[in-house]
């Protein structure tokens, strides 16, 4: 008898609630833009948040309403961008893949202010009066980024500088977070198509800078004058590339008296040494200079 | 003893002295999950107040008119209440989506999160069937609908109060030069512990 009552009670409650829900589903039906569903299906659905939205569905809504570009999905890459662009009827849109780049060419050419004998970690060294380098913005070279990279894309080369293998780098940005000088963009995420990268991060006075490191940018503005695309400017005594304009012609690389601008990443014809991630592969570009490939 | 003073005691007891988050430790997932920033915490708190009051009303009615008279409440209340609360939240979500897209956008993310939150289930159970969680002053074996609503309002306001306080603390913690191993969640846990201690300091007020 008790069992019957229990089953009856729960059945009654179940029937009532399901009836209410079924009616509500019909009565309160909201027309949803079918494109939102389609875009949401095209997105990875991992809700990673790299686009700045809490969920893939929300970014799908924003893509349909035009608040977000079809290439907003960082994790999805080109294939997802193409799918979304096709659904929205937009022209195809390039995915903005990012890779990591190091803005320092110091390594063994950077002057040491003192002999550091502590833990071989950039974070630890950086705590000791800003690290052993005389330059306060240079790469310390103890490889915190190397150990942090989950994709085995960074390796120290013989100069003591971390070299990013652009073929392995996924643009996750963990190395930038891990680098104690990532805040001052020693390591920075740059567009994957970035053809050149400036190998200096110093903002102090040029005279002091030259005493600290023989590989620094001396703010001579030669690159700025010679660039046919008006893509490189000396801002705050440091050459900065505007990747929206850079065509990758390599003029700045050629004219830089300090050799502190490198052809970069996949724009450079990387030799096998660099492609398999071992050491800084040297490449030969149009000018015949030896240039480090990768970061 | 009854009347307004009794209701006020019920409210204060539920909101502060027996705060559901900080002295009962129920519903801690949203407490740590949502408190990362102030805006989401406020949204979550309002949603919780709204859902808890509705859920308590529904469970109270079901207990009073279906489960208790049939004598099956003792062992059937958990599945019955889960069923009711889940359907109710689903219904509210549908209704809001149609009636007020703005409100839906504000609460939409949090409503499904609350659907099967233990805090909602505990409060709704306690309102219908007092004494189970020992979360309120002994008012006897049952609450009237009015008392149940005041009690629920107290719990949910206490939930919101604790959550928003904690979110404010966490936003400040972001700027603190904490040791790297303590950054983020670890220091949030320690902060929550201290906050909980401060709430426990209120036990014994008004003889509660």
Short mmCIF file of C-alpha atoms in Angstrom, two decimals:
data_model
loop_
_atom_site.label_atom_id
_atom_site.label_comp_id
_atom_site.label_asym_id
_atom_site.label_seq_id
_atom_site.Cartn_x
_atom_site.Cartn_y
_atom_site.Cartn_z
CA UNK A 1 0.00 0.00 0.00
CA UNK A 2 2.80 2.38 0.96
CA UNK A 3 4.62 1.51 -2.26
CA UNK A 4 1.52 2.32 -4.28
CA UNK A 5 1.18 5.63 -2.49
CA UNK A 6 4.84 6.48 -3.09
CA UNK A 7 4.72 5.54 -6.75
CA UNK A 8 1.44 7.41 -7.12
CA UNK A 9 2.76 10.55 -5.43
CA UNK A 10 5.90 10.70 -7.52
CA UNK A 11 4.00 9.90 -10.71
CA UNK A 12 1.51 12.67 -10.04
CA UNK A 13 4.29 15.16 -9.39
CA UNK A 14 6.14 13.98 -12.49
CA UNK A 15 3.11 14.20 -14.73
CA UNK A 16 2.24 17.68 -13.46
CA UNK A 17 5.76 19.06 -13.89
CA UNK A 18 6.26 17.51 -17.31
CA UNK A 19 2.89 18.81 -18.49
CA UNK A 20 3.79 22.29 -17.30
CA UNK A 21 7.19 22.11 -18.97
CA UNK A 22 5.74 20.79 -22.23
CA UNK A 23 3.16 23.57 -22.37
CA UNK A 24 5.79 26.14 -21.44
CA UNK A 25 8.09 24.90 -24.18
CA UNK A 26 5.30 25.52 -26.70
CA UNK A 27 3.93 28.74 -25.22
CA UNK A 28 7.23 30.41 -24.52
CA UNK A 29 9.03 29.24 -27.65
CA UNK A 30 11.57 31.80 -28.76
CA UNK A 31 12.65 32.07 -32.36
CA UNK A 32 16.41 31.64 -32.40
CA UNK A 33 18.48 32.78 -35.33
CA UNK A 34 19.39 29.43 -36.93
CA UNK A 35 22.80 30.84 -37.79
CA UNK A 36 23.65 31.02 -34.08
CA UNK A 37 23.07 27.29 -33.74
CA UNK A 38 25.13 26.64 -36.86
CA UNK A 39 28.04 28.82 -35.74
CA UNK A 40 27.94 27.30 -32.26
CA UNK A 41 28.18 23.87 -33.85
CA UNK A 42 31.16 25.00 -35.93
CA UNK A 43 33.07 26.30 -32.90
CA UNK A 44 35.22 23.85 -30.91
CA UNK A 45 32.81 23.90 -27.97
CA UNK A 46 35.55 23.70 -25.36
CA UNK A 47 34.52 27.05 -23.81
CA UNK A 48 38.18 27.94 -23.34
CA UNK A 49 37.56 31.66 -23.04
CA UNK A 50 40.48 32.71 -25.24
CA UNK A 51 38.13 34.94 -27.27
CA UNK A 52 37.05 36.74 -24.12
CA UNK A 53 33.59 35.19 -23.83
CA UNK A 54 32.50 32.75 -21.15
CA UNK A 55 31.13 30.21 -23.60
CA UNK A 56 31.31 29.22 -27.24
CA UNK A 57 27.56 29.78 -27.52
CA UNK A 58 27.87 33.38 -26.42
CA UNK A 59 30.66 34.05 -28.86
CA UNK A 60 28.52 32.43 -31.55
CA UNK A 61 25.74 34.89 -30.72
CA UNK A 62 28.20 37.76 -30.89
CA UNK A 63 29.63 36.56 -34.20
CA UNK A 64 26.15 36.45 -35.71
CA UNK A 65 25.28 39.91 -34.38
CA UNK A 66 28.58 41.23 -35.73
CA UNK A 67 30.11 42.11 -32.36
CA UNK A 68 32.90 39.61 -32.95
CA UNK A 69 34.84 38.91 -36.10
CA UNK A 70 34.60 35.39 -37.55
CA UNK A 71 38.28 34.92 -36.68
CA UNK A 72 37.74 35.56 -32.97
CA UNK A 73 38.13 31.88 -32.11
CA UNK A 74 41.80 31.56 -31.25
CA UNK A 75 41.70 27.86 -30.45
CA UNK A 76 39.90 26.87 -33.65
CA UNK A 77 42.36 28.33 -36.09
CA UNK A 78 41.84 28.69 -39.81
CA UNK A 79 39.41 25.79 -40.33
CA UNK A 80 36.93 27.10 -37.74
CA UNK A 81 37.30 30.64 -39.05
CA UNK A 82 36.50 29.45 -42.57
CA UNK A 83 33.47 27.49 -41.37
CA UNK A 84 32.10 30.46 -39.43
CA UNK A 85 32.77 32.85 -42.30
CA UNK A 86 30.95 30.49 -44.66
CA UNK A 87 27.89 30.36 -42.38
CA UNK A 88 27.81 34.12 -41.97
CA UNK A 89 28.32 34.70 -45.68
CA UNK A 90 31.37 36.82 -45.00
CA UNK A 91 34.39 36.74 -47.25
CA UNK A 92 36.95 34.37 -45.95
CA UNK A 93 38.81 35.78 -43.06
CA UNK A 94 42.34 35.02 -41.94
CA UNK A 95 42.68 33.43 -38.56
CA UNK A 96 44.97 35.37 -36.29
CA UNK A 97 47.28 32.68 -35.03
CA UNK A 98 49.89 33.93 -32.62
CA UNK A 99 53.34 32.67 -31.86
CA UNK A 100 55.81 33.69 -29.24
CA UNK A 101 58.77 35.94 -30.02
CA UNK A 102 61.75 37.01 -27.93
CA UNK A 103 62.75 40.66 -28.11
CA UNK A 104 66.36 40.25 -27.09
CA UNK A 105 69.50 39.26 -28.92
CA UNK A 106 71.86 39.66 -25.99
CA UNK A 107 72.73 36.22 -24.69
CA UNK A 108 76.51 35.96 -24.34
CA UNK A 109 76.88 39.45 -25.82
CA UNK A 110 75.08 41.07 -22.88
CA UNK A 111 77.29 42.53 -20.14
CA UNK A 112 76.88 40.98 -16.68
CA UNK A 113 76.59 43.30 -13.70
CA UNK A 114 77.56 40.56 -11.28
CA UNK A 115 78.27 36.86 -11.24
CA UNK A 116 75.07 34.99 -10.41
CA UNK A 117 75.54 31.65 -8.68
CA UNK A 118 72.04 30.92 -7.45
CA UNK A 119 69.20 28.71 -8.62
CA UNK A 120 69.22 28.36 -12.40
CA UNK A 121 65.86 29.99 -12.80
CA UNK A 122 64.99 33.34 -14.38
CA UNK A 123 62.41 34.04 -11.67
CA UNK A 124 64.98 33.53 -8.91
CA UNK A 125 67.71 35.49 -10.70
CA UNK A 126 65.33 38.33 -11.47
CA UNK A 127 64.68 38.74 -7.74
CA UNK A 128 68.35 39.46 -7.06
CA UNK A 129 68.64 43.16 -7.87
CA UNK A 130 66.86 42.62 -11.17
CA UNK A 131 69.07 39.80 -12.35
CA UNK A 132 72.75 39.53 -13.28
CA UNK A 133 72.41 41.36 -16.59
CA UNK A 134 73.42 44.98 -16.76
CA UNK A 135 70.44 45.47 -19.07
CA UNK A 136 67.20 45.52 -17.10
CA UNK A 137 65.09 44.33 -20.02
CA UNK A 138 67.22 41.58 -21.49
CA UNK A 139 66.76 37.82 -21.52
CA UNK A 140 68.27 36.16 -18.44
CA UNK A 141 68.62 32.87 -20.26
CA UNK A 142 67.94 30.39 -17.46
CA UNK A 143 65.13 28.84 -19.43
CA UNK A 144 61.95 29.33 -17.36
CA UNK A 145 60.07 29.54 -20.67
CA UNK A 146 61.76 26.35 -21.91
CA UNK A 147 60.54 24.41 -18.88
CA UNK A 148 57.10 26.00 -19.01
CA UNK A 149 56.36 25.21 -22.65
CA UNK A 150 53.96 22.25 -22.76
CA UNK A 151 54.66 21.71 -26.46
CA UNK A 152 58.44 21.41 -26.32
CA UNK A 153 58.67 24.36 -28.70
CA UNK A 154 61.39 26.34 -26.93
CA UNK A 155 65.05 25.40 -26.55
CA UNK A 156 68.12 27.29 -25.40
CA UNK A 157 70.74 27.70 -28.09
CA UNK A 158 74.50 28.00 -27.73
CA UNK A 159 74.22 31.75 -27.03
CA UNK A 160 72.05 31.05 -23.99
CA UNK A 161 68.92 32.41 -25.62
CA UNK A 162 65.60 30.58 -25.90
CA UNK A 163 64.68 29.85 -29.50
CA UNK A 164 61.03 29.25 -30.36
CA UNK A 165 60.30 26.65 -32.98
CA UNK A 166 57.44 28.26 -34.88
CA UNK A 167 56.36 24.88 -36.20
CA UNK A 168 55.67 23.60 -32.68
CA UNK A 169 54.43 26.82 -31.05
CA UNK A 170 50.65 26.82 -30.65
CA UNK A 171 50.34 30.36 -29.33
CA UNK A 172 49.12 29.37 -25.87
CA UNK A 173 51.09 32.19 -24.24
CA UNK A 174 52.24 30.19 -21.20
CA UNK A 175 55.88 31.20 -21.79
CA UNK A 176 54.93 34.88 -21.72
CA UNK A 177 53.18 34.38 -18.37
CA UNK A 178 56.12 32.39 -17.03
CA UNK A 179 58.85 34.84 -18.09
CA UNK A 180 59.63 37.22 -15.22
CA UNK A 181 60.12 39.86 -17.86
CA UNK A 182 57.07 38.91 -19.88
CA UNK A 183 55.35 41.92 -18.32
CA UNK A 184 57.79 44.19 -20.12
CA UNK A 185 57.32 42.19 -23.34
CA UNK A 186 60.67 40.50 -23.43
CA UNK A 187 58.59 37.60 -24.70
CA UNK A 188 55.56 38.66 -26.67
CA UNK A 189 52.88 36.99 -28.72
CA UNK A 190 53.13 38.16 -32.32
CA UNK A 191 50.98 37.20 -35.32
CA UNK A 192 52.08 33.90 -36.79
CA UNK A 193 52.68 35.61 -40.11
CA UNK A 194 55.09 38.12 -38.54
CA UNK A 195 57.96 38.29 -41.02
CA UNK A 196 60.48 40.14 -38.85
CA UNK A 197 61.10 40.65 -35.17
CA UNK A 198 63.15 43.27 -33.34
CA UNK A 199 65.66 41.62 -31.01
CA UNK A 200 65.79 44.32 -28.37
CA UNK A 201 63.54 45.37 -25.54
CA UNK A 202 65.55 48.18 -23.93
CA UNK A 203 63.93 51.51 -23.22
CA UNK A 204 66.73 53.21 -21.30
CA UNK A 205 69.10 55.82 -22.74
CA UNK A 206 70.95 54.65 -25.82
CA UNK A 207 74.37 55.43 -24.37
CA UNK A 208 73.78 53.32 -21.25
CA UNK A 209 72.23 50.65 -23.38
CA UNK A 210 75.29 50.35 -25.61
CA UNK A 211 77.48 49.85 -22.56
CA UNK A 212 75.21 47.01 -21.42
CA UNK A 213 74.99 45.01 -24.61
CA UNK A 214 76.57 44.96 -28.04
CA UNK A 215 73.41 43.65 -29.68
CA UNK A 216 71.00 46.40 -28.72
CA UNK A 217 68.85 48.70 -30.82
CA UNK A 218 70.61 52.08 -30.96
CA UNK A 219 67.55 53.97 -32.19
CA UNK A 220 69.39 55.17 -35.30
CA UNK A 221 66.14 55.18 -37.30
CA UNK A 222 67.75 53.63 -40.37
CA UNK A 223 65.03 50.97 -40.51
CA UNK A 224 62.34 53.61 -40.19
CA UNK A 225 63.79 55.62 -43.09
CA UNK A 226 64.36 52.66 -45.37
CA UNK A 227 61.13 50.72 -44.81
CA UNK A 228 59.10 50.91 -48.02
CA UNK A 229 55.87 50.00 -46.22
CA UNK A 230 56.18 52.50 -43.34
CA UNK A 231 55.83 49.56 -40.97
CA UNK A 232 58.69 50.08 -38.54
CA UNK A 233 59.08 53.07 -36.25
CA UNK A 234 61.39 54.02 -33.44
CA UNK A 235 59.05 54.58 -30.54
CA UNK A 236 60.46 55.49 -27.14
CA UNK A 237 64.01 54.86 -28.43
CA UNK A 238 63.21 51.38 -29.68
CA UNK A 239 62.31 50.03 -33.11
CA UNK A 240 58.78 48.60 -33.13
CA UNK A 241 57.22 46.74 -36.05
CA UNK A 242 53.62 47.34 -37.05
CA UNK A 243 52.62 43.87 -38.24
CA UNK A 244 49.50 45.15 -39.96
CA UNK A 245 51.71 46.95 -42.46
CA UNK A 246 54.86 44.82 -42.63
CA UNK A 247 55.26 43.05 -45.96
CA UNK A 248 58.28 40.98 -44.99
CA UNK A 249 60.61 42.45 -47.62
CA UNK A 250 63.56 42.24 -45.27
CA UNK A 251 64.86 45.78 -45.90
CA UNK A 252 65.08 46.60 -42.18
CA UNK A 253 66.97 43.37 -41.54
CA UNK A 254 69.45 44.41 -44.20
CA UNK A 255 70.04 47.99 -43.08
CA UNK A 256 70.19 47.50 -39.31
CA UNK A 257 73.79 48.29 -38.28
CA UNK A 258 73.34 46.36 -35.04
CA UNK A 259 71.88 43.23 -36.65
CA UNK A 260 69.11 43.36 -34.10
CA UNK A 261 66.22 42.74 -36.49
CA UNK A 262 65.70 39.16 -37.61
CA UNK A 263 63.65 37.56 -40.30
CA UNK A 264 61.26 35.48 -38.32
CA UNK A 265 59.28 32.32 -37.99
CA UNK A 266 57.56 30.76 -40.93
CA UNK A 267 58.42 33.70 -43.11
CA UNK A 268 62.01 32.61 -42.93
CA UNK A 269 63.19 29.56 -44.83
CA UNK A 270 64.15 27.50 -41.84
CA UNK A 271 66.81 24.88 -42.28
CA UNK A 272 66.48 21.39 -40.85
CA UNK A 273 68.42 22.22 -37.71
CA UNK A 274 65.83 24.74 -36.61
CA UNK A 275 62.84 22.86 -37.96
CA UNK A 276 63.38 19.96 -35.61
CA UNK A 277 63.71 22.35 -32.72
CA UNK A 278 67.39 21.78 -31.94
CA UNK A 279 69.31 24.98 -31.49
CA UNK A 280 69.05 28.18 -33.44
CA UNK A 281 69.01 27.15 -37.02
CA UNK A 282 70.80 29.58 -39.24
CA UNK A 283 69.19 30.60 -42.46
CA UNK A 284 70.41 32.52 -45.42
CA UNK A 285 68.12 35.19 -46.70
CA UNK A 286 68.34 37.43 -49.74
CA UNK A 287 71.11 39.53 -48.27
CA UNK A 288 73.37 36.58 -47.56
CA UNK A 289 73.51 37.39 -43.85
CA UNK A 290 73.25 34.57 -41.39
CA UNK A 291 70.03 35.04 -39.50
CA UNK A 292 68.58 33.11 -36.65
CA UNK A 293 65.33 31.47 -37.55
CA UNK A 294 62.63 31.07 -35.01
CA UNK A 295 62.47 33.19 -31.88
CA UNK B 1 6.62 33.74 21.10
CA UNK B 2 5.59 34.69 17.64
CA UNK B 3 4.90 37.70 15.51
CA UNK B 4 7.35 40.13 13.98
CA UNK B 5 10.18 39.69 16.46
CA UNK B 6 10.11 35.94 15.93
CA UNK B 7 10.25 36.42 12.16
CA UNK B 8 13.10 38.90 12.52
CA UNK B 9 15.03 36.41 14.63
CA UNK B 10 14.34 33.71 12.07
CA UNK B 11 15.67 35.95 9.30
CA UNK B 12 18.81 37.05 11.15
CA UNK B 13 19.50 33.53 12.33
CA UNK B 14 19.26 32.18 8.79
CA UNK B 15 21.20 35.02 7.17
CA UNK B 16 24.09 35.67 9.55
CA UNK B 17 24.35 33.34 12.50
CA UNK B 18 23.70 30.15 10.57
CA UNK B 19 25.04 31.52 7.30
CA UNK B 20 24.69 28.73 4.79
CA UNK B 21 28.09 29.27 3.18
CA UNK B 22 30.31 30.22 6.06
CA UNK B 23 28.99 28.27 9.01
CA UNK B 24 27.14 25.42 7.32
CA UNK B 25 29.51 24.98 4.34
CA UNK B 26 26.73 24.13 1.94
CA UNK B 27 26.86 25.43 -1.62
CA UNK B 28 30.58 26.06 -1.70
CA UNK B 29 30.99 25.40 -5.44
CA UNK B 30 29.47 28.71 -6.55
CA UNK B 31 31.14 30.37 -3.57
CA UNK B 32 34.57 29.61 -5.03
CA UNK B 33 33.59 29.33 -8.66
CA UNK B 34 31.73 32.58 -9.17
CA UNK B 35 33.43 34.86 -6.67
CA UNK B 36 36.26 35.69 -9.07
CA UNK B 37 34.61 38.95 -10.00
CA UNK B 38 32.01 41.22 -8.51
CA UNK B 39 29.60 41.39 -11.43
CA UNK B 40 29.03 37.64 -11.70
CA UNK B 41 28.72 37.40 -7.91
CA UNK B 42 25.92 39.95 -7.85
CA UNK B 43 24.16 38.17 -10.74
CA UNK B 44 24.52 34.83 -8.98
CA UNK B 45 23.27 36.23 -5.66
CA UNK B 46 20.13 37.72 -7.18
CA UNK B 47 19.46 34.49 -9.07
CA UNK B 48 19.91 32.47 -5.89
CA UNK B 49 17.50 34.69 -3.93
CA UNK B 50 14.94 34.35 -6.70
CA UNK B 51 15.29 30.60 -7.19
CA UNK B 52 15.47 29.73 -3.50
CA UNK B 53 12.25 31.56 -2.65
CA UNK B 54 10.41 29.93 -5.55
CA UNK B 55 11.82 26.49 -4.76
CA UNK B 56 10.89 26.75 -1.09
CA UNK B 57 7.33 27.76 -1.93
CA UNK B 58 6.96 24.80 -4.28
CA UNK B 59 8.48 22.25 -1.93
CA UNK B 60 6.48 23.55 1.01
CA UNK B 61 3.24 23.15 -0.94
CA UNK B 62 4.17 19.68 -2.18
CA UNK B 63 5.20 18.56 1.29
CA UNK B 64 2.12 19.98 2.94
CA UNK B 65 -0.46 18.72 0.46
CA UNK B 66 1.02 15.63 -1.18
CA UNK B 67 3.94 13.96 0.58
CA UNK B 68 3.04 14.46 4.24
CA UNK B 69 -0.66 13.48 4.06
CA UNK B 70 0.24 10.29 2.17
CA UNK B 71 2.91 9.44 4.73
CA UNK B 72 5.56 8.91 2.06
CA UNK B 73 7.53 12.11 2.71
CA UNK B 74 10.13 10.58 4.99
CA UNK B 75 11.80 8.57 2.25
CA UNK B 76 10.50 10.30 -0.89
CA UNK B 77 11.30 13.90 -0.16
CA UNK B 78 14.72 14.05 -1.88
CA UNK B 79 13.70 12.71 -5.32
CA UNK B 80 10.45 14.64 -5.18
CA UNK B 81 12.16 17.93 -4.29
CA UNK B 82 14.91 17.47 -6.88
CA UNK B 83 12.27 16.83 -9.52
CA UNK B 84 10.31 19.91 -8.52
CA UNK B 85 13.27 22.26 -8.25
CA UNK B 86 14.79 21.17 -11.55
CA UNK B 87 11.50 21.54 -13.43
CA UNK B 88 10.83 24.86 -11.77
CA UNK B 89 14.16 26.33 -12.78
CA UNK B 90 13.71 25.02 -16.29
CA UNK B 91 10.29 26.64 -16.42
CA UNK B 92 11.58 29.96 -15.09
CA UNK B 93 14.33 29.92 -17.68
CA UNK B 94 11.84 29.41 -20.51
CA UNK B 95 9.55 32.08 -19.17
CA UNK B 96 12.32 34.64 -18.71
CA UNK B 97 13.67 33.99 -22.17
CA UNK B 98 10.31 34.90 -23.63
CA UNK B 99 9.15 37.59 -21.24
CA UNK B 100 12.32 39.48 -20.44
CA UNK B 101 15.36 38.85 -22.65
CA UNK B 102 17.34 41.43 -20.67
CA UNK B 103 16.75 39.65 -17.37
CA UNK B 104 17.37 36.34 -19.11
CA UNK B 105 20.72 37.57 -20.31
CA UNK B 106 21.60 38.76 -16.82
CA UNK B 107 20.48 35.58 -15.04
CA UNK B 108 20.55 33.08 -17.88
CA UNK B 109 24.02 31.73 -17.18
CA UNK B 110 23.39 31.27 -13.49
CA UNK B 111 19.92 29.71 -13.56
CA UNK B 112 21.06 26.31 -14.86
CA UNK B 113 23.98 26.44 -12.44
CA UNK B 114 21.58 26.74 -9.54
CA UNK B 115 19.22 24.01 -10.75
CA UNK B 116 20.72 21.22 -8.70
CA UNK B 117 22.75 23.26 -6.29
CA UNK B 118 22.91 21.63 -2.87
CA UNK B 119 22.23 24.97 -1.14
CA UNK B 120 18.90 25.32 -2.92
CA UNK B 121 17.92 21.73 -2.15
CA UNK B 122 18.98 22.06 1.50
CA UNK B 123 17.08 25.30 2.00
CA UNK B 124 13.96 24.10 0.25
CA UNK B 125 14.05 20.90 2.29
CA UNK B 126 14.58 22.79 5.51
CA UNK B 127 11.71 25.15 4.74
CA UNK B 128 9.30 22.29 4.09
CA UNK B 129 10.64 19.88 6.66
CA UNK B 130 12.38 21.80 9.47
CA UNK B 131 15.03 20.39 11.73
CA UNK B 132 16.70 18.17 9.20
CA UNK B 133 19.83 20.29 8.71
CA UNK B 134 19.51 22.05 12.06
CA UNK B 135 19.79 25.26 10.13
CA UNK B 136 17.33 27.35 12.05
CA UNK B 137 16.09 27.96 15.52
CA UNK B 138 13.74 25.25 16.64
CA UNK B 139 10.32 26.56 15.84
CA UNK B 140 8.70 23.25 16.40
CA UNK B 141 7.99 20.58 13.88
CA UNK B 142 6.83 22.72 11.00
CA UNK B 143 6.88 26.20 9.58
CA UNK B 144 3.90 28.04 8.19
CA UNK B 145 4.26 29.15 4.59
CA UNK B 146 5.03 32.69 5.72
CA UNK B 147 7.73 31.54 8.15
CA UNK B 148 9.18 29.26 5.49
CA UNK B 149 9.44 32.18 3.07
CA UNK B 150 11.06 34.48 5.64
CA UNK B 151 13.50 31.73 6.50
CA UNK B 152 14.36 31.11 2.85
CA UNK B 153 14.77 34.80 2.20
CA UNK B 154 17.14 34.94 5.15
CA UNK B 155 19.24 32.05 3.87
CA UNK B 156 19.44 33.40 0.33
CA UNK B 157 20.25 36.94 1.44
CA UNK B 158 22.94 35.48 3.68
CA UNK B 159 24.27 33.52 0.72
CA UNK B 160 24.40 36.66 -1.40
CA UNK B 161 25.97 38.68 1.38
CA UNK B 162 28.73 36.15 1.96
CA UNK B 163 29.35 35.71 -1.76
CA UNK B 164 29.58 39.43 -2.48
CA UNK B 165 31.80 40.05 0.56
CA UNK B 166 34.08 37.28 -0.60
CA UNK B 167 34.14 38.54 -4.18
CA UNK B 168 35.19 41.97 -2.92
CA UNK B 169 38.01 40.38 -0.93
CA UNK B 170 39.12 38.30 -3.89
CA UNK B 171 39.22 41.30 -6.18
CA UNK B 172 41.52 42.99 -3.69
CA UNK B 173 43.61 39.83 -3.40
CA UNK B 174 44.34 39.99 -7.12
CA UNK B 175 46.44 43.09 -6.46
CA UNK B 176 48.29 41.70 -3.46
CA UNK B 177 51.88 40.53 -4.05
CA UNK B 178 51.11 37.06 -2.73
CA UNK B 179 53.77 34.36 -3.04
CA UNK B 180 53.42 32.55 -6.33
CA UNK B 181 52.29 29.29 -4.75
CA UNK B 182 49.52 31.12 -2.92
CA UNK B 183 48.20 33.10 -5.85
CA UNK B 184 44.61 32.56 -6.92
CA UNK B 185 42.64 29.75 -5.32
CA UNK B 186 44.94 28.84 -2.37
CA UNK B 187 44.84 32.28 -0.83
CA UNK B 188 41.12 32.42 -1.58
CA UNK B 189 40.64 29.28 0.52
CA UNK B 190 42.57 30.77 3.43
CA UNK B 191 40.58 33.98 3.14
CA UNK B 192 37.36 31.99 3.14
CA UNK B 193 38.50 30.26 6.31
CA UNK B 194 39.15 33.57 8.05
CA UNK B 195 35.84 34.94 6.81
CA UNK B 196 34.16 31.83 8.17
CA UNK B 197 35.82 32.35 11.56
CA UNK B 198 34.48 35.88 11.69
CA UNK B 199 30.98 34.60 10.97
CA UNK B 200 31.30 31.92 13.62
CA UNK B 201 31.98 34.76 16.05
CA UNK B 202 28.30 35.64 15.78
CA UNK B 203 27.07 32.32 17.11
CA UNK B 204 25.28 32.79 20.38
CA UNK B 205 23.78 36.16 19.54
CA UNK B 206 20.17 36.47 20.72
CA UNK B 207 20.58 33.01 22.20
CA UNK B 208 20.68 31.52 18.72
#
